[in-house]
Each structure stands twice: as structure tokens, then as C-alpha cells.
């Protein structure tokens, strides 16, 4: 009852797996562990693309601002130009510098008025800022971002100190240059020509808002990654439970089977699981059932052996004990004959039992070879004729044209055919004919041995293959057969992936047919 309750709880746990039941353990483990990594990796590359998009938009804005400002400055007086530089710098939080045609600094909004912004000093940052900058550098390394030159004020206030100014003056078009502030924030310089006399304008903006936006998005990403990591951990624990629990149940069942404490140990089969655990559960269950059947067979076989040997031993003992008390020579000879017959019977039983016991193990180690079943049957019939083992009965072989190839062990298949012929000889009348017919189709090669005896009742056609089942004709001496012949024949047939069965004759005549079917090995059918 405890085992049954455990199996029911396991089945309920299987139902809770939901959509994951159809996935293998490998797929589940990969999905659970890759989820946070995929989210982190995908988020990092997304943030890098997001940052580039923000910078591109800011480049366009800086270019437009520089062009508009340059056009406004071109026709203005000096006083007006200085006023515009101060006004635009304050409103847009930029630094604006004008250089004359010789490249000398002509006006600087930071000198004309208070600076619109200042760079943060990294030495005064708290640990949160230091950690954020470290993450910025780590992300740049992961995505393989191109290095950005540091923003450094040149020692001389000359236009030649700024490459973007030189390009703007040479090309007559506005130019953009990105630099890195001391605190890691982007600095966007825009250079544009002013008028037609060679003057140039340089605007500088510290785009801290881009860094703040990206870091805010990264914080959201990290929260999502931590949530995914937590979810992954919970799923891993849940998966571990769904893996460990059935494995523990299988281990307990295996131990109980090994110890043999309970005859009927229920091994959970977990039919609702299609993963490796389900396959293992069903394999262990099938193995346990096969082991039980083998144990039952061994127990029954041992009991049958004891019973079969006990009878001749009792007869032998009675004959030997009586021999010492009998004076009549004729009666003594009879007792000696009985004892001799019982000894031969015991010897035959032991030989047959030993043969039947080692067939399974022997067949599992033997290498099959291709052989012609018709040729093997012909050789066996001829040998029996030469040795007069058919008791003057006529054995007729009916075989198709060509080869009837099968794969197997010749000596074992020979044993099956010999047993079938012995059985047919035992039940055939004195003037009877034994028909051995070989036929084949796409899948099997069949050999049937049909006698003209009393036949086998339908209800007994399966019993004749039981071990020690022996129903012999009245004319045959008691004890000449062990009752293992057909049982051994079926064991050999099944070891060849074939069958051995009993049937009535199909031609309407009286008698029985024993049919051996083996897989067809003819190349034309493969």
C-alpha cells in the first residue's frame, strides 16, 4: 500500500510538470540555465544598440545646432556674436567657441559668462558611481566597442588643436567628434564654418543624460536578470525535485526487489513522462517483471526437477532395498532391470535438465551464421535413416526450389528438428508417413513436421510445450522421454526470434503438426 501511495504521488507530480512533460531533461536543464544568460547577453547588446541610437540622434541635433548657430553668427556684429554665444550656451547647456581665419580663439562662452556645465571629478565620486563606470567599461569590452578618445583641453587655444575644426574648414561642412569625459560620460563636439572668411565655430556638449538613460535601462535589465536568476533557481530546485524524487522511488523499489522482502513490489512506470526519467522508470519496471518471471520459472523448474527425479529415485530405492531380501533369481533379475532402467532415466533427466538450463545463456553468447534449413533437414533425415532411428517409418521431405536461408546456430536448430522427428515417430502408427514440409514467404521460413497419429486436442496444443509435460502413447515404455524435448525446442526457436507451435493437419487427415518458424534470411526477400 505504501508503494502504491508513492506511485500515486509521483503521478500527481508528473501532472504538475505541464508543458515540460514532453521535453527531455537535457532540454529542460538547458532552458532553465540559459534563460538568465540569454536575457543578460541579449540585454547587453540591446543596451549597446540603444546607446548608439541615442548618440546618433544627438549627433544629428548637434550638427543642426552648430549649423544654425553658425548662420546666426555670420552676419552679426562682435557684440551680437558674444551675446548669442552666451545665450545659446546657457539655454542649451553647451560651450561655444569661435576661431578666426588664422585659427586663434576669438570668443569663448565659458569666458564670457559662467560655464553652463562642469565635468564631474572622478576622484570625488562615491562607490555607486565607481561601480557604474566599471559596468560601463565591462559592457564596452563585451560588445567590442571601439575606443573613444579622452576629452582633454589643449594647452593652446588654437583651431588646429581640434581635428574636427580643421575638417569643417577644409570641407566647408559641419563635423562631429565624440570624446570621453573624465567621468566616462560622452562629450559631443560639433564644428561648423562661420561665413565665408574662414572663421569656425566649435560647440561642446556633455551628454550626461545619455549615460543616465542607459544606466537606468541597465538597472532595469539587471533587475530582470536577477528576477530570471531567481526564477531559474526555483525552476532548478523544482526540476531537481522532479528528478530526485522518482529516482529515489526507483532506488527504493530496486532495493526491495533485491532483498526480496516483498513478493509484489510496485515499480512506478511514470507513463506521463516522456523524458529520460520516464524511460528509466519503464525500463526498471520491465526489468523487474522479467526478473520476477525468471525467478518464478527457476522456482517452478526446480520444483519440477525435484518431482521428476524423486519418482525414479523412489523406484530405484525400492528395487535396491528389495534386492537384499529376494532369493528368487528371476525376481532378482527383474529388480536389477528396474534399477538399471531407473538409473538410465535419472541420467537422461539430468542430461536434459542441464541442457535446458544452459540454453538461454549459451544462445546469448553465440554468433549466428547463415544456413540452408532445407539442407539441414535433408541431412538429419538421411542420418536418421542410416541409423534406423525412424523405426522403419517413411519420412518425406517437401521443399521449395532454391535455398531456404535462415540465421542461427546449426547444432541447436538440428536439436529442434531431431526433437520434432522423435515426437512424430513416437505417435505415428507402424505404417505411417511423416511429412516434413519447408515453405517460405517474405518474412519467415517454416518447417512443419506432421505425423499420422492421434493428434493433439486444441486445449492441449499449448500444454505440450510445458517442461516435464509428457503424454506418451501406450506402446512406448514408461520413462523413455523426459518431457523436455518440445520445451527445449521452443526455447531454441525463441532464441532465434522464431516460434514453435502445435496445430492440426491442414489436409484433413488425422494427426498433429509441429511448426517451426524462423526469420527469412534469403537476400531476395531482404
Coordinates of C-alpha atoms in Angstrom, one line a residue:
X1 CA 0.0 0.0 0.0
X2 CA 2.9 2.4 0.8
X3 CA 4.4 1.6 -2.6
X4 CA 1.1 2.3 -4.3
X5 CA 0.7 5.6 -2.5
X6 CA 4.2 6.6 -3.5
X7 CA 3.4 5.8 -7.1
X8 CA 0.2 7.9 -7.0
X9 CA 2.1 10.9 -5.6
X10 CA 4.7 10.5 -8.3
X11 CA 2.0 10.5 -11.0
X12 CA 0.5 13.7 -9.4
X13 CA 3.9 15.3 -9.6
X14 CA 4.1 14.3 -13.2
X15 CA 0.8 16.1 -14.0
X16 CA 2.2 19.3 -12.5
X17 CA 5.0 19.3 -15.0
X18 CA 2.6 20.7 -17.6
X19 CA 4.1 21.5 -20.9
X20 CA 7.6 20.4 -19.7
X21 CA 6.5 16.7 -19.8
X22 CA 7.2 16.5 -23.5
X23 CA 10.7 17.9 -23.1
X24 CA 13.8 15.8 -22.4
X25 CA 15.8 16.5 -19.3
X26 CA 18.6 18.0 -21.4
X27 CA 16.2 20.5 -22.9
X28 CA 14.7 21.4 -19.6
X29 CA 18.1 21.9 -17.9
X30 CA 19.4 24.0 -20.9
X31 CA 16.2 26.1 -20.9
X32 CA 16.4 26.8 -17.2
X33 CA 20.1 27.7 -17.2
X34 CA 20.2 29.6 -20.5
X35 CA 17.3 31.8 -19.7
X36 CA 19.1 34.3 -17.4
X37 CA 22.3 34.2 -19.5
X38 CA 20.3 34.8 -22.7
X39 CA 18.4 37.6 -21.1
X40 CA 21.7 39.2 -19.8
X41 CA 23.6 38.7 -23.1
X42 CA 20.7 39.9 -25.2
X43 CA 20.1 42.9 -22.9
X44 CA 23.7 44.0 -23.0
X45 CA 23.7 44.0 -26.8
X46 CA 20.3 45.7 -26.8
X47 CA 21.6 48.5 -24.5
X48 CA 24.7 49.0 -26.7
X49 CA 22.4 49.4 -29.7
X50 CA 20.2 51.7 -27.7
X51 CA 23.2 53.8 -26.7
X52 CA 24.3 54.1 -30.3
X53 CA 20.8 55.1 -31.3
X54 CA 20.8 57.9 -28.7
X55 CA 24.2 59.1 -29.8
X56 CA 23.2 59.1 -33.5
X57 CA 20.2 61.2 -32.7
X58 CA 22.3 63.5 -30.6
X59 CA 24.9 63.8 -33.5
X60 CA 22.1 65.0 -35.8
X61 CA 20.9 67.5 -33.2
X62 CA 24.4 68.8 -32.6
X63 CA 25.1 69.2 -36.3
X64 CA 21.8 71.1 -36.8
X65 CA 22.6 73.3 -33.7
X66 CA 26.1 74.1 -35.0
X67 CA 24.8 75.0 -38.5
X68 CA 22.0 77.2 -37.2
X69 CA 24.3 78.9 -34.7
X70 CA 27.0 79.5 -37.4
X71 CA 24.5 81.1 -39.7
X72 CA 23.2 83.4 -36.9
X73 CA 26.8 84.4 -36.1
X74 CA 27.9 85.0 -39.7
X75 CA 26.2 88.4 -40.2
X76 CA 26.2 89.7 -36.6
X77 CA 28.4 92.3 -35.0
X78 CA 31.0 91.3 -32.4
X79 CA 28.8 92.4 -29.6
X80 CA 25.9 90.5 -31.0
X81 CA 28.0 87.4 -31.5
X82 CA 29.2 87.4 -27.9
X83 CA 25.6 87.8 -26.7
X84 CA 24.5 84.9 -28.9
X85 CA 27.3 82.7 -27.6
X86 CA 26.3 83.4 -24.0
X87 CA 22.5 83.0 -24.6
X88 CA 22.8 79.7 -26.6
X89 CA 25.3 78.3 -24.2
X90 CA 23.1 78.9 -21.2
X91 CA 19.9 77.7 -22.9
X92 CA 21.4 74.5 -24.4
X93 CA 24.0 73.8 -21.7
X94 CA 26.8 73.9 -24.2
X95 CA 30.2 75.5 -24.6
X96 CA 30.6 77.6 -27.8
X97 CA 33.9 78.8 -29.1
X98 CA 34.7 80.9 -32.2
X99 CA 38.0 80.9 -34.0
X100 CA 39.1 83.4 -36.6
X101 CA 40.6 82.6 -40.0
X102 CA 44.1 82.3 -38.5
X103 CA 42.8 79.7 -36.0
X104 CA 43.0 81.9 -33.0
X105 CA 40.4 81.7 -30.3
X106 CA 38.2 84.7 -30.8
X107 CA 35.4 84.2 -28.2
X108 CA 34.5 81.5 -25.6
X109 CA 31.1 81.3 -23.9
X110 CA 32.7 80.0 -20.7
X111 CA 35.0 83.0 -20.5
X112 CA 32.3 85.5 -21.5
X113 CA 30.0 84.2 -18.7
X114 CA 29.7 81.4 -16.1
X115 CA 30.2 77.9 -17.5
X116 CA 27.0 76.2 -18.5
X117 CA 28.3 72.8 -17.2
X118 CA 31.3 71.3 -15.5
X119 CA 32.8 67.8 -15.7
X120 CA 32.5 65.7 -12.6
X121 CA 35.7 64.9 -10.8
X122 CA 36.1 61.0 -10.7
X123 CA 38.2 61.3 -7.6
X124 CA 35.2 62.6 -5.7
X125 CA 32.7 60.0 -6.9
X126 CA 31.0 57.7 -4.5
X127 CA 31.2 53.9 -4.8
X128 CA 27.9 53.8 -6.7
X129 CA 29.4 56.0 -9.5
X130 CA 32.6 54.0 -9.5
X131 CA 30.6 50.7 -9.8
X132 CA 28.5 52.2 -12.6
X133 CA 31.7 53.3 -14.5
X134 CA 33.1 49.8 -14.0
X135 CA 30.0 48.3 -15.5
X136 CA 30.2 50.8 -18.5
X137 CA 33.7 49.6 -19.2
X138 CA 32.8 46.0 -18.8
X139 CA 29.9 46.3 -21.3
X140 CA 32.1 48.1 -23.8
X141 CA 34.6 45.2 -23.5
X142 CA 31.9 42.6 -24.0
X143 CA 30.3 44.2 -27.1
X144 CA 33.7 45.1 -28.5
X145 CA 33.0 48.8 -28.7
X146 CA 35.6 51.0 -30.4
X147 CA 37.8 53.0 -28.1
X148 CA 36.8 56.7 -27.6
X149 CA 39.5 59.3 -27.2
X150 CA 39.5 61.2 -23.9
X151 CA 38.3 64.8 -23.7
X152 CA 41.4 66.9 -22.9
X153 CA 41.6 70.6 -23.2
X154 CA 44.6 71.5 -25.4
X155 CA 47.3 73.7 -23.9
X156 CA 46.9 76.3 -26.7
X157 CA 43.6 77.7 -27.6
X158 CA 44.1 77.1 -31.4
X159 CA 41.7 75.7 -34.0
X160 CA 44.5 73.3 -35.1
X161 CA 44.2 71.6 -31.7
X162 CA 40.7 70.3 -32.7
X163 CA 40.8 68.0 -35.8
X164 CA 37.0 68.4 -36.3
X165 CA 37.6 72.2 -36.9
X166 CA 40.2 71.5 -39.5
X167 CA 37.9 69.1 -41.3
X168 CA 35.0 71.6 -41.1
X169 CA 37.1 74.4 -42.5
X170 CA 38.6 72.2 -45.3
X171 CA 35.3 70.6 -46.4
X172 CA 33.0 73.6 -45.7
X173 CA 30.7 71.2 -43.8
X174 CA 29.8 70.7 -40.2
X175 CA 31.7 67.8 -38.4
X176 CA 31.0 65.7 -35.3
X177 CA 33.6 64.2 -32.9
X178 CA 32.8 62.0 -29.8
X179 CA 35.1 62.1 -26.8
X180 CA 35.0 60.6 -23.4
X181 CA 34.7 62.9 -20.3
X182 CA 36.8 62.1 -17.2
X183 CA 33.7 60.6 -15.5
X184 CA 33.0 58.4 -18.5
X185 CA 30.1 60.4 -19.9
X186 CA 30.1 61.2 -23.7
X187 CA 31.3 64.6 -24.9
X188 CA 30.0 65.6 -28.3
X189 CA 31.9 68.3 -30.3
X190 CA 30.3 69.9 -33.4
X191 CA 32.4 72.1 -35.7
X192 CA 30.9 74.3 -38.4
X193 CA 32.3 77.1 -40.7
X194 CA 31.1 80.6 -40.0
X195 CA 30.6 82.8 -43.0
X196 CA 33.0 82.8 -45.9
X197 CA 36.1 84.4 -44.3
X198 CA 37.5 81.2 -42.7
X199 CA 36.0 81.6 -39.2
X200 CA 34.8 78.4 -37.4
X201 CA 32.5 77.5 -34.6
X202 CA 33.1 74.7 -32.0
X203 CA 30.2 73.5 -29.8
X204 CA 30.8 71.2 -26.9
X205 CA 28.0 69.3 -25.0
X206 CA 28.5 66.9 -22.1
X207 CA 25.6 64.5 -22.9
X208 CA 25.3 63.1 -19.3
X209 CA 21.6 62.4 -20.0
X210 CA 22.6 59.6 -22.4
X211 CA 24.7 57.9 -19.8
X212 CA 21.9 58.3 -17.2
X213 CA 19.3 56.9 -19.6
X214 CA 21.5 53.9 -20.5
X215 CA 22.4 53.2 -16.9
X216 CA 18.7 53.4 -15.9
X217 CA 17.8 50.9 -18.6
X218 CA 20.7 48.8 -17.4
X219 CA 19.4 48.8 -13.9
X220 CA 16.0 47.7 -15.3
X221 CA 17.8 44.9 -17.2
X222 CA 19.8 43.8 -14.1
X223 CA 16.5 43.7 -12.1
X224 CA 15.1 41.5 -14.9
X225 CA 18.2 39.3 -14.9
X226 CA 18.0 38.9 -11.1
X227 CA 14.4 38.0 -11.4
X228 CA 15.2 35.5 -14.1
X229 CA 18.0 34.1 -12.0
X230 CA 15.7 33.7 -9.1
X231 CA 13.1 32.0 -11.4
X232 CA 15.9 29.8 -12.8
X233 CA 17.0 28.8 -9.3
X234 CA 13.4 28.0 -8.3
X235 CA 12.9 26.0 -11.5
X236 CA 16.2 24.2 -11.0
X237 CA 15.1 23.2 -7.5
X238 CA 11.7 22.1 -8.8
X239 CA 13.4 20.1 -11.6
X240 CA 15.8 18.6 -9.1
X241 CA 12.8 17.5 -7.1
X242 CA 11.1 16.0 -10.2
X243 CA 14.3 14.2 -11.0
X244 CA 15.4 13.1 -7.5
X245 CA 12.0 12.0 -6.2
X246 CA 11.3 9.4 -8.9
X247 CA 15.0 8.3 -8.8
X248 CA 14.7 7.7 -5.0
X249 CA 11.4 5.8 -5.5
X250 CA 13.1 3.7 -8.2
X251 CA 16.1 3.1 -5.9
X252 CA 13.9 2.0 -3.0
X253 CA 11.9 -0.3 -5.3
X254 CA 15.2 -1.8 -6.7
X255 CA 16.5 -2.4 -3.1
X256 CA 13.2 -4.1 -2.1
X257 CA 13.4 -6.3 -5.2
X258 CA 17.0 -7.2 -4.4
X259 CA 16.2 -8.0 -0.8
X260 CA 13.1 -10.0 -1.8
X261 CA 11.2 -8.7 1.2
X262 CA 8.0 -8.3 -0.7
X263 CA 6.8 -10.5 -3.5
X264 CA 4.9 -7.8 -5.4
X265 CA 7.0 -4.6 -5.3
X266 CA 5.3 -2.0 -7.5
X267 CA 7.9 -0.1 -9.6
X268 CA 6.4 3.2 -10.8
X269 CA 6.3 3.3 -14.6
X270 CA 5.6 7.1 -14.8
X271 CA 3.6 6.8 -18.1
X272 CA 3.0 10.6 -18.2
X273 CA 6.8 11.3 -18.5
X274 CA 8.4 11.1 -21.9
X275 CA 11.8 12.1 -20.8
X276 CA 14.8 10.1 -19.6
X277 CA 13.4 9.5 -16.2
X278 CA 10.2 8.1 -17.7
X279 CA 12.3 5.8 -19.9
X280 CA 14.4 4.7 -16.9
X281 CA 11.3 4.0 -14.8
X282 CA 9.6 1.9 -17.5
X283 CA 12.9 0.1 -18.2
X284 CA 13.4 -0.7 -14.5
X285 CA 9.7 -1.8 -14.3
X286 CA 10.1 -4.1 -17.3
X287 CA 13.4 -5.5 -15.9
X288 CA 11.7 -6.2 -12.6
X289 CA 8.9 -8.0 -14.2
X290 CA 11.3 -10.0 -16.4
X291 CA 13.3 -10.8 -13.2
X292 CA 10.2 -12.0 -11.4
X293 CA 9.2 -14.2 -14.4
X294 CA 12.7 -15.6 -14.5
X295 CA 12.7 -16.3 -10.7
X296 CA 9.2 -17.9 -11.0
X297 CA 10.4 -20.0 -13.9
X298 CA 13.5 -21.1 -11.9
X299 CA 11.4 -21.9 -8.8
X300 CA 8.9 -23.9 -10.9
X301 CA 11.7 -25.6 -12.8
X302 CA 13.4 -26.6 -9.5
X303 CA 10.2 -27.9 -8.1
X304 CA 9.5 -29.9 -11.3
X305 CA 13.1 -31.2 -11.4
X306 CA 12.7 -32.4 -7.8
X307 CA 9.4 -34.1 -8.6
X308 CA 10.7 -35.8 -11.7
X309 CA 13.9 -37.1 -10.1
X310 CA 12.1 -38.2 -7.0
X311 CA 9.9 -40.8 -8.8
X312 CA 12.8 -42.8 -10.4
X313 CA 14.8 -42.4 -7.2
X314 CA 11.9 -43.9 -5.2
X315 CA 11.6 -46.7 -7.6
X316 CA 15.4 -47.3 -7.5
X317 CA 15.5 -47.2 -3.7
X318 CA 12.6 -49.7 -3.5
X319 CA 14.3 -52.1 -6.0
X320 CA 17.7 -51.9 -4.2
X321 CA 16.1 -52.4 -0.7
X322 CA 14.0 -55.4 -2.1
X323 CA 17.1 -56.9 -3.8
X324 CA 18.7 -58.0 -0.5
X325 CA 15.5 -59.8 0.7
X326 CA 14.7 -61.7 -2.5
X327 CA 16.2 -65.1 -3.1
X328 CA 14.4 -65.9 -6.4
X329 CA 17.0 -65.3 -9.2
X330 CA 14.3 -64.4 -11.7
X331 CA 12.8 -61.8 -9.4
X332 CA 16.3 -60.5 -8.6
X333 CA 16.9 -60.1 -12.4
X334 CA 13.7 -58.1 -12.7
X335 CA 14.7 -55.9 -9.8
X336 CA 18.1 -55.3 -11.3
X337 CA 16.5 -54.4 -14.7
X338 CA 14.2 -52.0 -12.9
X339 CA 17.1 -50.4 -11.1
X340 CA 19.1 -50.2 -14.3
X341 CA 16.1 -48.6 -16.1
X342 CA 15.7 -46.0 -13.3
X343 CA 19.4 -45.2 -13.4
X344 CA 19.2 -44.6 -17.2
X345 CA 16.1 -42.5 -16.6
X346 CA 17.8 -40.3 -14.0
X347 CA 20.8 -39.9 -16.2
X348 CA 18.6 -38.9 -19.1
X349 CA 16.7 -36.4 -16.9
X350 CA 19.9 -34.8 -15.6
X351 CA 21.3 -34.5 -19.1
X352 CA 18.1 -32.9 -20.4
X353 CA 17.8 -30.7 -17.4
X354 CA 21.4 -29.5 -17.8
X355 CA 20.8 -28.8 -21.5
X356 CA 17.6 -26.9 -20.8
X357 CA 19.3 -24.8 -18.1
X358 CA 22.2 -23.6 -20.2
X359 CA 20.4 -22.9 -23.5
X360 CA 19.5 -19.3 -22.7
X361 CA 23.0 -18.3 -21.5
X362 CA 24.6 -20.2 -24.4
X363 CA 22.4 -18.6 -27.1
X364 CA 23.0 -15.1 -25.8
X365 CA 26.8 -15.6 -26.4
X366 CA 26.6 -17.5 -29.7
X367 CA 27.3 -15.8 -33.1
X368 CA 24.6 -16.7 -35.6
X369 CA 25.5 -17.9 -39.1
X370 CA 23.5 -18.2 -42.3
X371 CA 22.4 -21.7 -43.2
X372 CA 20.0 -23.5 -45.5
X373 CA 17.2 -25.0 -43.5
X374 CA 16.2 -27.4 -46.3
X375 CA 19.8 -28.8 -46.5
X376 CA 19.9 -29.2 -42.7
X377 CA 16.6 -31.1 -42.6
X378 CA 17.7 -33.3 -45.5
X379 CA 21.0 -34.2 -43.7
X380 CA 19.2 -35.0 -40.5
X381 CA 16.6 -37.2 -42.2
X382 CA 19.3 -39.1 -44.1
X383 CA 21.3 -39.7 -41.0
X384 CA 18.3 -41.0 -39.1
X385 CA 17.5 -43.4 -42.0
X386 CA 21.1 -44.7 -41.9
X387 CA 20.9 -45.3 -38.2
X388 CA 17.3 -46.7 -38.4
X389 CA 16.1 -44.1 -35.9
X390 CA 12.8 -43.6 -37.7
X391 CA 11.6 -47.2 -36.7
X392 CA 11.0 -48.0 -40.4
X393 CA 8.6 -45.1 -40.8
X394 CA 8.7 -43.3 -44.1
X395 CA 9.8 -39.6 -43.8
X396 CA 9.0 -37.5 -46.8
X397 CA 10.7 -34.1 -47.2
X398 CA 8.8 -31.4 -49.2
X399 CA 11.0 -28.5 -50.0
X400 CA 10.8 -25.5 -52.4
X401 CA 13.2 -24.9 -55.3
X402 CA 16.2 -22.9 -54.2
X403 CA 17.7 -22.2 -50.9
X404 CA 15.7 -21.5 -47.7
X405 CA 18.2 -19.4 -45.7
X406 CA 17.9 -18.6 -42.0
X407 CA 20.4 -17.2 -39.5
X408 CA 21.1 -19.3 -36.4
X409 CA 23.2 -21.9 -34.7
X410 CA 23.2 -25.1 -36.8
X411 CA 23.7 -27.5 -33.8
X412 CA 20.7 -26.0 -31.9
X413 CA 18.4 -25.9 -34.9
X414 CA 19.4 -29.5 -35.5
X415 CA 18.3 -30.3 -32.0
X416 CA 14.9 -28.8 -32.6
X417 CA 14.3 -30.8 -35.8
X418 CA 15.5 -34.0 -34.1
X419 CA 13.1 -33.5 -31.2
X420 CA 10.2 -32.9 -33.7
X421 CA 11.1 -36.0 -35.6
X422 CA 11.4 -38.0 -32.3
X423 CA 8.0 -36.8 -31.3
X424 CA 6.4 -37.7 -34.7
X425 CA 8.0 -41.2 -34.6
X426 CA 6.6 -41.8 -31.1
X427 CA 3.0 -41.0 -32.2
X428 CA 3.0 -42.4 -35.7
X429 CA 1.4 -45.9 -36.5
X430 CA 3.6 -48.6 -37.7
X431 CA 2.8 -48.0 -41.4
X432 CA 2.6 -44.2 -41.0
X433 CA 4.2 -41.5 -43.1
X434 CA 5.9 -38.4 -41.6
X435 CA 5.7 -35.3 -43.8
X436 CA 8.4 -32.7 -43.3
X437 CA 7.4 -29.6 -45.3
X438 CA 9.5 -26.4 -45.7
X439 CA 8.0 -23.3 -47.1
X440 CA 8.9 -19.6 -47.1
X441 CA 7.4 -16.1 -47.6
X442 CA 8.7 -12.6 -47.4
X443 CA 9.2 -12.7 -43.6
X444 CA 9.6 -16.3 -42.5
X445 CA 10.9 -19.8 -43.4
X446 CA 8.7 -22.5 -41.9
X447 CA 9.4 -26.2 -41.2
X448 CA 6.5 -28.4 -40.3
X449 CA 6.6 -32.0 -39.1
X450 CA 3.3 -33.8 -39.5
X451 CA 2.5 -37.3 -38.2
X452 CA -0.5 -39.6 -38.7
X453 CA -1.1 -40.3 -35.0
X454 CA -4.0 -39.4 -32.8
X455 CA -3.4 -35.7 -33.0
X456 CA -3.3 -33.1 -30.2
X457 CA -6.6 -31.7 -28.7
X458 CA -6.9 -28.0 -29.2
X459 CA -6.9 -27.4 -25.4
X460 CA -3.6 -29.3 -25.1
X461 CA -1.7 -27.7 -28.1
X462 CA 0.0 -25.2 -25.8
X463 CA 0.5 -27.5 -22.8
X464 CA 2.7 -29.9 -24.8
X465 CA 5.5 -27.2 -24.6
X466 CA 5.5 -27.1 -20.8
X467 CA 8.5 -28.5 -19.1
X468 CA 8.1 -32.2 -18.0
X469 CA 4.7 -32.4 -19.8
X470 CA 4.8 -35.9 -21.2
X471 CA 1.8 -37.7 -22.7
X472 CA 3.2 -40.7 -24.5
X473 CA 1.5 -43.5 -26.5
X474 CA 0.6 -46.7 -24.6
X475 CA 3.1 -48.7 -26.7
X476 CA 6.1 -46.7 -25.5
X477 CA 8.0 -47.8 -22.4
X478 CA 7.5 -45.6 -19.4
X479 CA 10.4 -43.2 -18.7
X480 CA 11.9 -43.2 -22.1
X481 CA 11.3 -39.5 -22.5
X482 CA 11.9 -36.6 -20.0
X483 CA 9.1 -34.3 -21.2
X484 CA 11.7 -31.6 -22.0
X485 CA 12.1 -32.1 -25.8
X486 CA 9.4 -29.7 -27.0
X487 CA 10.1 -27.2 -24.2
X488 CA 13.8 -27.1 -25.3
X489 CA 12.7 -26.8 -28.9
X490 CA 10.5 -23.8 -28.2
X491 CA 13.3 -22.1 -26.1
X492 CA 15.8 -22.6 -29.0
X493 CA 13.2 -21.3 -31.5
X494 CA 12.5 -18.1 -29.5
X495 CA 16.2 -17.5 -29.0
X496 CA 16.3 -17.4 -32.9
X497 CA 13.5 -14.8 -32.9
X498 CA 11.2 -17.6 -34.1
X499 CA 8.3 -19.6 -32.9
X500 CA 7.4 -23.3 -32.3
X501 CA 3.7 -24.2 -32.2
X502 CA 1.4 -27.2 -32.5
X503 CA -1.5 -27.5 -35.0
X504 CA -3.9 -29.9 -36.5
X505 CA -3.1 -31.2 -40.0
X506 CA -4.5 -28.9 -42.7
X507 CA -5.1 -31.8 -45.3
X508 CA -8.0 -33.2 -43.3
X509 CA -6.0 -36.3 -42.2
X510 CA -5.7 -37.5 -38.7
X511 CA -2.5 -36.4 -36.9
X512 CA -0.6 -33.4 -35.5
X513 CA 1.7 -30.9 -37.0
X514 CA 4.5 -29.1 -35.1
X515 CA 5.6 -25.9 -37.0
X516 CA 9.0 -24.1 -36.6
X517 CA 9.0 -20.6 -38.0
X518 CA 12.3 -18.6 -38.3
X519 CA 13.1 -15.2 -39.8
X520 CA 13.8 -15.3 -43.6
X521 CA 17.4 -14.6 -44.4
X522 CA 17.2 -15.0 -48.2
X523 CA 18.8 -12.0 -49.9
X524 CA 15.9 -11.8 -52.5
X525 CA 13.5 -11.0 -49.7
X526 CA 15.6 -8.5 -47.7

